[in-house]
Coordinates of C-alpha atoms in Angstrom, one line a residue:
M1 CA -111.7 -36.0 -57.0
N2 CA -115.0 -34.7 -55.5
G3 CA -117.5 -32.2 -56.8
R4 CA -117.0 -29.8 -53.9
M5 CA -113.4 -29.2 -55.1
L6 CA -114.5 -28.3 -58.6
R7 CA -117.2 -25.9 -57.3
S8 CA -114.9 -23.5 -55.5
P9 CA -112.3 -21.3 -57.0
A10 CA -109.7 -22.6 -54.6
G11 CA -110.6 -26.1 -55.7
L12 CA -110.2 -25.2 -59.3
L13 CA -106.8 -23.8 -58.6
A14 CA -105.6 -26.9 -56.7
V15 CA -106.8 -29.2 -59.6
L16 CA -104.9 -26.9 -62.1
L17 CA -101.7 -26.9 -60.0
L18 CA -102.0 -30.8 -59.6
T19 CA -102.3 -31.1 -63.3
L20 CA -99.2 -29.1 -63.7
G21 CA -97.3 -31.2 -61.2
C22 CA -98.2 -34.4 -63.1
T23 CA -96.5 -32.9 -66.2
G24 CA -93.3 -32.6 -64.3
R25 CA -93.5 -28.9 -63.8
G26 CA -94.3 -28.6 -60.1
R27 CA -93.7 -30.3 -56.7
F28 CA -96.6 -30.9 -54.3
S29 CA -97.2 -32.6 -50.9
Y30 CA -99.4 -35.7 -51.0
N31 CA -102.9 -35.1 -50.3
K32 CA -104.7 -37.3 -47.7
D33 CA -106.1 -39.8 -50.1
E34 CA -102.7 -40.5 -51.8
L35 CA -100.7 -41.0 -48.7
P36 CA -101.3 -44.8 -48.2
S37 CA -99.9 -45.5 -51.7
A38 CA -97.0 -43.1 -51.5
P39 CA -93.6 -44.9 -51.7
P40 CA -91.4 -44.6 -48.6
W41 CA -88.3 -43.5 -50.6
P42 CA -87.5 -41.5 -53.7
D43 CA -86.7 -44.1 -56.2
Q44 CA -89.8 -46.1 -55.2
Q45 CA -87.8 -49.3 -54.4
V46 CA -89.4 -51.0 -51.5
T47 CA -88.1 -54.2 -49.9
N48 CA -90.1 -57.1 -48.7
Y49 CA -88.2 -57.4 -45.4
P50 CA -90.5 -58.4 -42.6
F51 CA -91.0 -55.8 -39.8
T52 CA -90.6 -56.8 -36.1
D53 CA -94.3 -56.8 -35.4
V54 CA -94.8 -59.3 -38.1
L55 CA -92.0 -61.5 -36.7
V56 CA -93.3 -61.2 -33.3
Y57 CA -96.8 -62.2 -34.3
N58 CA -95.5 -65.2 -36.2
G59 CA -93.2 -66.2 -33.5
L60 CA -96.1 -66.2 -31.0
A61 CA -98.3 -68.0 -33.5
T62 CA -95.8 -70.8 -33.8
A63 CA -95.4 -71.0 -30.1
F64 CA -99.1 -70.9 -29.1
G65 CA -101.0 -71.6 -32.2
N66 CA -102.8 -69.3 -34.4
A67 CA -106.6 -69.1 -34.8
Q68 CA -106.4 -67.6 -38.2
G69 CA -104.2 -70.5 -39.5
Q70 CA -101.5 -68.2 -41.1
T71 CA -98.2 -69.8 -41.8
P72 CA -95.3 -68.3 -39.9
S73 CA -92.0 -67.3 -41.7
V74 CA -89.3 -69.8 -41.4
Q75 CA -85.5 -69.1 -41.4
P76 CA -83.7 -70.7 -44.3
A77 CA -81.7 -73.8 -43.7
G78 CA -78.2 -73.1 -42.6
A79 CA -78.7 -69.5 -41.8
K80 CA -76.0 -68.4 -39.3
P81 CA -76.8 -66.6 -36.0
L82 CA -76.6 -62.9 -36.3
S83 CA -74.9 -60.2 -34.3
V84 CA -77.4 -57.3 -34.3
L85 CA -76.8 -53.8 -32.7
V86 CA -79.9 -51.6 -31.7
L87 CA -79.1 -48.0 -30.7
S88 CA -81.8 -45.9 -29.2
G89 CA -82.7 -42.4 -29.5
G90 CA -81.6 -40.1 -26.7
A91 CA -80.0 -36.9 -27.9
K92 CA -77.0 -36.1 -25.6
F93 CA -77.2 -39.3 -23.8
T94 CA -76.0 -41.0 -27.0
A95 CA -72.6 -40.0 -25.7
F96 CA -73.1 -42.9 -23.1
N97 CA -73.5 -45.2 -26.1
A98 CA -70.4 -43.9 -27.9
G99 CA -68.4 -44.5 -24.9
A100 CA -69.8 -47.9 -24.4
L101 CA -69.0 -48.8 -28.0
V102 CA -65.4 -47.5 -27.8
G103 CA -64.9 -49.3 -24.4
W104 CA -66.4 -52.5 -26.0
T105 CA -63.7 -52.3 -28.7
A106 CA -61.0 -51.8 -25.9
S107 CA -62.3 -55.0 -24.3
G108 CA -61.6 -57.1 -27.4
Q109 CA -65.2 -58.6 -27.3
R110 CA -67.0 -56.3 -29.8
P111 CA -68.3 -58.4 -32.6
K112 CA -68.7 -57.4 -36.3
F113 CA -72.3 -56.4 -36.5
D114 CA -74.4 -58.2 -39.2
I115 CA -77.2 -55.6 -38.7
A116 CA -77.4 -52.2 -37.0
T117 CA -80.4 -50.0 -36.5
G118 CA -80.7 -46.5 -35.1
V119 CA -83.3 -43.9 -34.5
S120 CA -83.0 -40.2 -33.7
A121 CA -79.5 -39.3 -32.4
G122 CA -78.8 -43.1 -32.5
A123 CA -78.9 -43.1 -36.3
L124 CA -75.6 -41.6 -37.1
A125 CA -74.0 -43.4 -34.2
A126 CA -75.3 -46.6 -35.4
S127 CA -74.0 -46.1 -38.9
L128 CA -70.4 -45.3 -37.5
A129 CA -70.7 -48.4 -35.3
F130 CA -71.7 -50.6 -38.0
L131 CA -68.8 -49.7 -40.1
G132 CA -66.3 -51.0 -37.4
P133 CA -63.8 -49.8 -34.8
K134 CA -61.8 -47.7 -37.4
Y135 CA -64.7 -45.1 -36.8
D136 CA -64.4 -45.2 -33.0
C137 CA -62.4 -41.8 -33.2
R138 CA -65.3 -40.3 -35.0
L139 CA -67.7 -41.5 -32.4
T140 CA -65.6 -40.1 -29.6
E141 CA -65.2 -36.5 -31.2
L142 CA -68.7 -36.2 -32.2
Y143 CA -70.2 -37.2 -28.8
T144 CA -67.9 -35.5 -26.6
T145 CA -67.2 -32.0 -28.3
L146 CA -70.4 -30.9 -29.9
S147 CA -72.8 -28.1 -28.4
R148 CA -76.3 -27.3 -29.3
E149 CA -75.0 -24.4 -31.4
D150 CA -73.1 -27.0 -33.5
L151 CA -76.3 -28.8 -34.3
F152 CA -79.3 -26.3 -34.6
R153 CA -79.6 -22.5 -35.4
F154 CA -82.3 -20.8 -33.6
R155 CA -84.5 -18.5 -35.8
P156 CA -87.7 -18.6 -33.9
I157 CA -89.5 -15.7 -35.7
M158 CA -88.6 -16.6 -39.3
N159 CA -89.0 -20.3 -38.8
L160 CA -92.3 -20.1 -37.2
I161 CA -93.5 -18.1 -40.1
R162 CA -91.9 -20.3 -42.7
Y163 CA -91.8 -23.8 -41.3
R164 CA -93.8 -23.8 -38.1
T165 CA -90.6 -24.6 -36.2
I166 CA -88.0 -22.6 -34.1
T167 CA -84.7 -23.9 -35.4
T168 CA -82.9 -25.0 -38.6
P169 CA -80.5 -27.8 -38.9
E170 CA -77.8 -26.2 -41.2
P171 CA -75.0 -26.8 -38.6
L172 CA -76.1 -30.4 -38.2
E173 CA -76.1 -30.8 -41.9
G174 CA -72.6 -29.7 -41.9
V175 CA -71.6 -32.2 -39.2
I176 CA -73.3 -35.2 -41.1
A177 CA -71.6 -34.0 -44.5
K178 CA -68.2 -34.2 -42.7
E179 CA -68.9 -37.8 -41.6
V180 CA -70.5 -39.3 -44.6
T181 CA -67.2 -39.2 -46.9
E182 CA -66.4 -41.2 -49.9
T183 CA -64.4 -43.5 -47.5
Y184 CA -67.6 -43.9 -45.4
L185 CA -69.5 -44.8 -48.6
A186 CA -67.1 -47.2 -49.7
D187 CA -67.1 -48.9 -46.5
L188 CA -70.9 -49.0 -46.5
R189 CA -71.1 -50.6 -50.0
E190 CA -68.5 -53.1 -48.9
A191 CA -70.5 -54.0 -45.8
H192 CA -73.8 -54.3 -47.8
T193 CA -72.2 -56.5 -50.4
E194 CA -71.1 -58.8 -47.7
G195 CA -74.8 -59.1 -46.7
R196 CA -74.7 -56.9 -43.7
R197 CA -77.5 -54.3 -43.2
L198 CA -77.8 -50.8 -41.7
F199 CA -81.3 -49.4 -41.1
V200 CA -82.2 -45.9 -39.9
A201 CA -85.8 -44.8 -39.0
T202 CA -87.6 -41.5 -40.0
N203 CA -91.0 -40.1 -39.6
L204 CA -93.0 -39.3 -42.7
V205 CA -94.3 -36.1 -41.4
K206 CA -97.6 -35.7 -43.1
A207 CA -98.7 -39.4 -43.0
Q208 CA -97.4 -39.7 -39.4
R209 CA -95.9 -43.1 -40.3
L210 CA -92.6 -44.8 -39.6
V211 CA -90.3 -45.2 -42.4
I212 CA -87.2 -47.4 -42.4
W213 CA -84.3 -46.8 -44.8
D214 CA -81.7 -49.3 -45.9
L215 CA -78.7 -47.2 -46.2
G216 CA -76.5 -50.0 -47.6
A217 CA -79.0 -50.5 -50.4
I218 CA -78.9 -46.8 -51.3
A219 CA -75.0 -46.8 -51.3
C220 CA -75.1 -49.8 -53.7
S221 CA -78.0 -48.5 -56.0
G222 CA -75.8 -47.0 -58.6
R223 CA -77.6 -43.6 -58.1
Q224 CA -75.3 -40.5 -58.6
D225 CA -76.9 -38.9 -55.6
A226 CA -76.5 -41.8 -53.3
G227 CA -74.3 -40.0 -51.1
Q228 CA -76.4 -37.0 -50.8
L229 CA -79.5 -39.1 -50.1
I230 CA -77.9 -40.9 -47.2
R231 CA -76.7 -37.5 -45.8
K232 CA -80.3 -36.4 -46.0
V233 CA -81.7 -39.5 -44.4
L234 CA -79.4 -39.2 -41.6
L235 CA -80.2 -35.5 -41.2
A236 CA -83.9 -36.1 -41.2
A237 CA -83.6 -39.0 -38.7
T238 CA -82.2 -36.3 -36.1
C239 CA -84.6 -33.4 -37.0
I240 CA -86.8 -33.3 -34.0
N241 CA -90.4 -33.0 -35.0
G242 CA -91.8 -29.5 -34.3
W243 CA -88.4 -28.2 -33.1
T244 CA -86.5 -28.1 -36.4
T245 CA -87.3 -27.9 -40.0
P246 CA -88.0 -31.3 -41.6
V247 CA -86.1 -32.5 -44.5
S248 CA -87.6 -32.6 -48.0
F249 CA -87.3 -35.3 -50.5
D250 CA -88.5 -35.3 -54.1
V251 CA -90.6 -38.2 -55.0
D252 CA -92.0 -39.4 -58.4
V253 CA -95.3 -41.3 -58.2
N254 CA -97.0 -42.4 -61.4
G255 CA -95.5 -39.5 -63.3
C256 CA -96.4 -36.9 -60.6
R257 CA -93.8 -35.1 -58.6
Y258 CA -94.3 -34.8 -55.0
V259 CA -92.4 -33.6 -51.9
E260 CA -92.1 -35.9 -48.8
E261 CA -91.1 -34.2 -45.5
H262 CA -89.3 -36.5 -42.9
G263 CA -88.2 -35.9 -39.4
D264 CA -87.2 -37.8 -36.3
G265 CA -88.7 -41.3 -36.2
G266 CA -88.4 -41.3 -32.4
I267 CA -92.1 -40.4 -32.0
H268 CA -93.0 -43.7 -33.4
T269 CA -90.2 -46.0 -31.8
E270 CA -87.3 -45.3 -29.6
A271 CA -85.5 -48.5 -30.6
F272 CA -86.3 -50.9 -33.4
L273 CA -85.2 -54.2 -34.8
Q274 CA -85.2 -54.8 -38.5
T275 CA -83.8 -57.8 -40.3
T276 CA -83.9 -59.2 -43.9
N277 CA -85.6 -62.4 -42.8
G278 CA -86.0 -62.7 -39.1
L279 CA -83.6 -63.9 -36.4
T280 CA -81.8 -67.1 -36.6
A281 CA -81.7 -69.2 -33.3
G282 CA -78.7 -68.2 -31.3
S283 CA -78.5 -64.8 -32.7
N284 CA -77.3 -62.0 -30.3
V285 CA -79.3 -58.7 -30.1
F286 CA -77.3 -56.1 -28.4
V287 CA -79.4 -53.0 -27.3
L288 CA -77.6 -50.0 -26.0
T289 CA -79.9 -47.5 -24.1
A290 CA -78.9 -43.9 -24.5
G291 CA -79.8 -42.9 -21.0
K292 CA -81.8 -44.5 -18.1
L293 CA -84.6 -46.9 -18.3
F294 CA -86.8 -44.9 -16.2
P295 CA -87.0 -41.0 -15.9
D296 CA -85.6 -39.4 -12.6
P297 CA -88.1 -38.0 -10.0
L298 CA -88.9 -34.4 -10.3
A299 CA -87.6 -31.7 -7.8
D300 CA -89.8 -30.1 -5.3
K301 CA -92.4 -27.7 -6.8
P302 CA -91.5 -28.0 -10.5
G303 CA -92.3 -25.2 -12.8
F304 CA -94.6 -25.3 -15.8
L305 CA -92.0 -26.0 -18.4
T306 CA -90.6 -28.7 -16.2
L307 CA -93.9 -30.4 -15.9
F308 CA -94.6 -30.0 -19.6
Y309 CA -91.3 -31.5 -20.9
S310 CA -91.3 -34.2 -18.1
N311 CA -94.6 -35.4 -19.4
I312 CA -93.1 -35.8 -22.8
S313 CA -90.0 -37.6 -21.5
C314 CA -92.3 -39.9 -19.5
A315 CA -94.1 -40.8 -22.6
L316 CA -90.9 -41.5 -24.7
S317 CA -89.4 -43.5 -21.8
A318 CA -92.7 -45.7 -21.6
L319 CA -92.6 -46.1 -25.5
Y320 CA -88.9 -47.1 -25.1
R321 CA -89.8 -49.8 -22.5
A322 CA -92.4 -51.1 -24.7
D323 CA -90.1 -51.4 -27.8
L324 CA -87.6 -53.2 -25.5
L325 CA -90.4 -55.8 -24.6
R326 CA -91.3 -56.2 -28.3
I327 CA -87.7 -56.9 -29.1
Y328 CA -87.2 -59.2 -26.1
T329 CA -90.4 -61.1 -27.2
L330 CA -88.9 -61.6 -30.6
C331 CA -85.7 -62.9 -29.1
V332 CA -87.7 -65.4 -26.9
T333 CA -89.8 -66.7 -29.9
S334 CA -86.6 -67.0 -32.1
R335 CA -84.4 -68.5 -29.4
S336 CA -82.1 -65.6 -29.6
N337 CA -80.2 -63.6 -26.9
F338 CA -81.5 -60.4 -25.5
L339 CA -78.6 -58.3 -24.2
L340 CA -79.3 -54.9 -22.7
M341 CA -77.0 -52.1 -21.5
S342 CA -78.3 -48.8 -20.0
L343 CA -77.0 -45.8 -18.1
P344 CA -77.2 -46.7 -14.3
Q345 CA -80.4 -45.3 -12.7
N346 CA -78.5 -43.5 -9.9
T347 CA -76.2 -41.5 -12.2
P348 CA -76.5 -37.9 -11.3
G349 CA -76.7 -35.2 -14.1
K350 CA -79.2 -32.8 -15.9
A351 CA -82.2 -34.7 -16.9
S352 CA -82.8 -32.8 -20.2
S353 CA -81.6 -34.8 -23.2
M354 CA -81.4 -31.5 -25.2
V355 CA -78.6 -29.9 -22.9
F356 CA -75.7 -30.4 -25.1
E357 CA -72.7 -29.4 -23.0
P358 CA -69.5 -31.0 -23.8
E359 CA -68.5 -31.4 -20.2
E360 CA -71.6 -33.3 -19.3
M361 CA -71.4 -35.5 -22.5
Q362 CA -67.7 -36.4 -21.8
K363 CA -68.8 -37.6 -18.4
L364 CA -71.6 -39.8 -20.0
Y365 CA -69.0 -41.1 -22.5
R366 CA -66.6 -42.0 -19.7
I367 CA -69.4 -43.8 -17.7
G368 CA -70.1 -45.9 -20.9
Y369 CA -66.5 -46.6 -21.6
Q370 CA -65.8 -47.8 -18.1
M371 CA -68.8 -49.9 -18.0
S372 CA -67.7 -51.8 -21.2
A373 CA -64.0 -51.8 -21.2
N374 CA -63.7 -54.6 -18.7
G375 CA -66.5 -56.6 -20.3
I376 CA -70.2 -55.6 -20.3
A377 CA -72.5 -57.1 -17.6
W378 CA -75.4 -57.4 -19.9
R379 CA -79.0 -57.4 -18.6
T380 CA -81.1 -60.1 -20.1
A381 CA -84.5 -59.2 -18.9
P382 CA -86.6 -56.4 -20.3
P383 CA -87.7 -53.4 -17.9
G384 CA -90.3 -53.9 -15.4
V385 CA -89.5 -57.4 -14.5
P386 CA -87.4 -56.9 -11.2
P387 CA -89.6 -56.3 -8.3
N388 CA -88.1 -52.7 -7.8
E389 CA -89.3 -51.8 -11.4
Q390 CA -92.8 -53.0 -11.2
P391 CA -95.6 -50.3 -10.4
P392 CA -97.1 -50.5 -7.1
V393 CA -100.7 -51.4 -6.8
R394 CA -102.1 -49.8 -3.8
I395 CA -105.1 -50.6 -1.7
G396 CA -104.5 -48.1 1.0
T397 CA -101.3 -47.5 3.0
P398 CA -101.2 -46.8 7.0
G399 CA -100.6 -43.2 7.5
L400 CA -101.6 -42.1 4.1
P401 CA -105.2 -40.6 3.4
L402 CA -107.7 -43.0 1.7
M403 CA -109.3 -41.9 -1.5
G404 CA -111.8 -39.2 -1.1
E405 CA -110.4 -37.9 2.3
T406 CA -108.7 -34.6 2.8
P407 CA -105.3 -34.8 4.3
K408 CA -104.9 -32.6 7.5
H409 CA -101.4 -31.6 6.4
S410 CA -99.6 -31.6 3.1
F411 CA -96.3 -33.4 3.1
H412 CA -93.5 -34.8 0.8
L413 CA -92.9 -38.5 0.7
R414 CA -89.1 -37.9 1.1
H415 CA -89.6 -36.5 4.6
Q416 CA -91.0 -39.8 5.7
Q417 CA -93.0 -38.1 8.5
P418 CA -96.2 -39.4 9.9
L419 CA -99.3 -37.3 9.8
K420 CA -100.1 -35.4 13.0
E421 CA -103.5 -35.5 14.5

């Protein structure tokens, strides 16, 4: 506590309120200094599962040597290869992944997943896929019938004043409550008891840090509110930061009660791989991309909003490709198989991921189903490796103006017209 706080009336009031909070009579957000030590979930239980970055670092250290002399983690003897499902974020494009999963079941080749991970719209889809084909009907209904009105309620004036967002997620909360039933929870407990794991990512809003939740551990924790907590985590995972109200969690830290706000983890990662102890050699990591690997070109003379949102889309797309390279690197260093499926780049349709129209989502679902029903043609290389995906490095092209020169005529590349003298 600094002296400046005690010298101002506002500071004295804050100290008084914090004192009341520590006696259990108030709830407060973390202050900046407390954030690093804040537990990432309400009952303060934190696992020691290594994160992907640590596993990649250790794997590279093993392969190429480590100047720091740190010892890499080693899989226990006799560990079996894993079947891992990684679902990306992608809003409406998750319909493609839903169709791919159901078609995969129809092919007779879909495995029982030892681990499933999901972020953003992929969180709920990953949980249903993790629990097996008996939930395929739920995947189909969810991702072919919902509209934006079924997910968010627009309250731009009230929400901007109260929450600094323009929508509330009450409709989505009802959708998730309908899915996370007692049967769902019982199946999740059974899967966790078998040693299988389901991980979902959120963003701890004030700290701006990624948080990964082990939903099976919550289901098996014996908490009376386990089901409610799982529903809140899945809701938070799909609450787009700045767009809709974040989800609040009560937290007790050293006798003080606080509130954590969580939202969509997609601002940190568009796809993540989490295990309990690394990857065993021979494991299969199946990555389903909700959408295309690269954004579509813009139409001629795009407007302000189109340019603004396309910048966000490009940034998230680049983040996703970086995530894929990280997962691929882990697969290489652990001698596992990287298997990627994505929406074909030439698929027509509306580029915006937030346009939830049942007709278009059904089209995306059918494409995913058809691509997997007869056996998936998995891609084994990360994006950016094939020649047509590599960015060009220009040193000047005949017919195009050099840097610093003013072209005599404006033109569009699609016209393929030479410049006139």
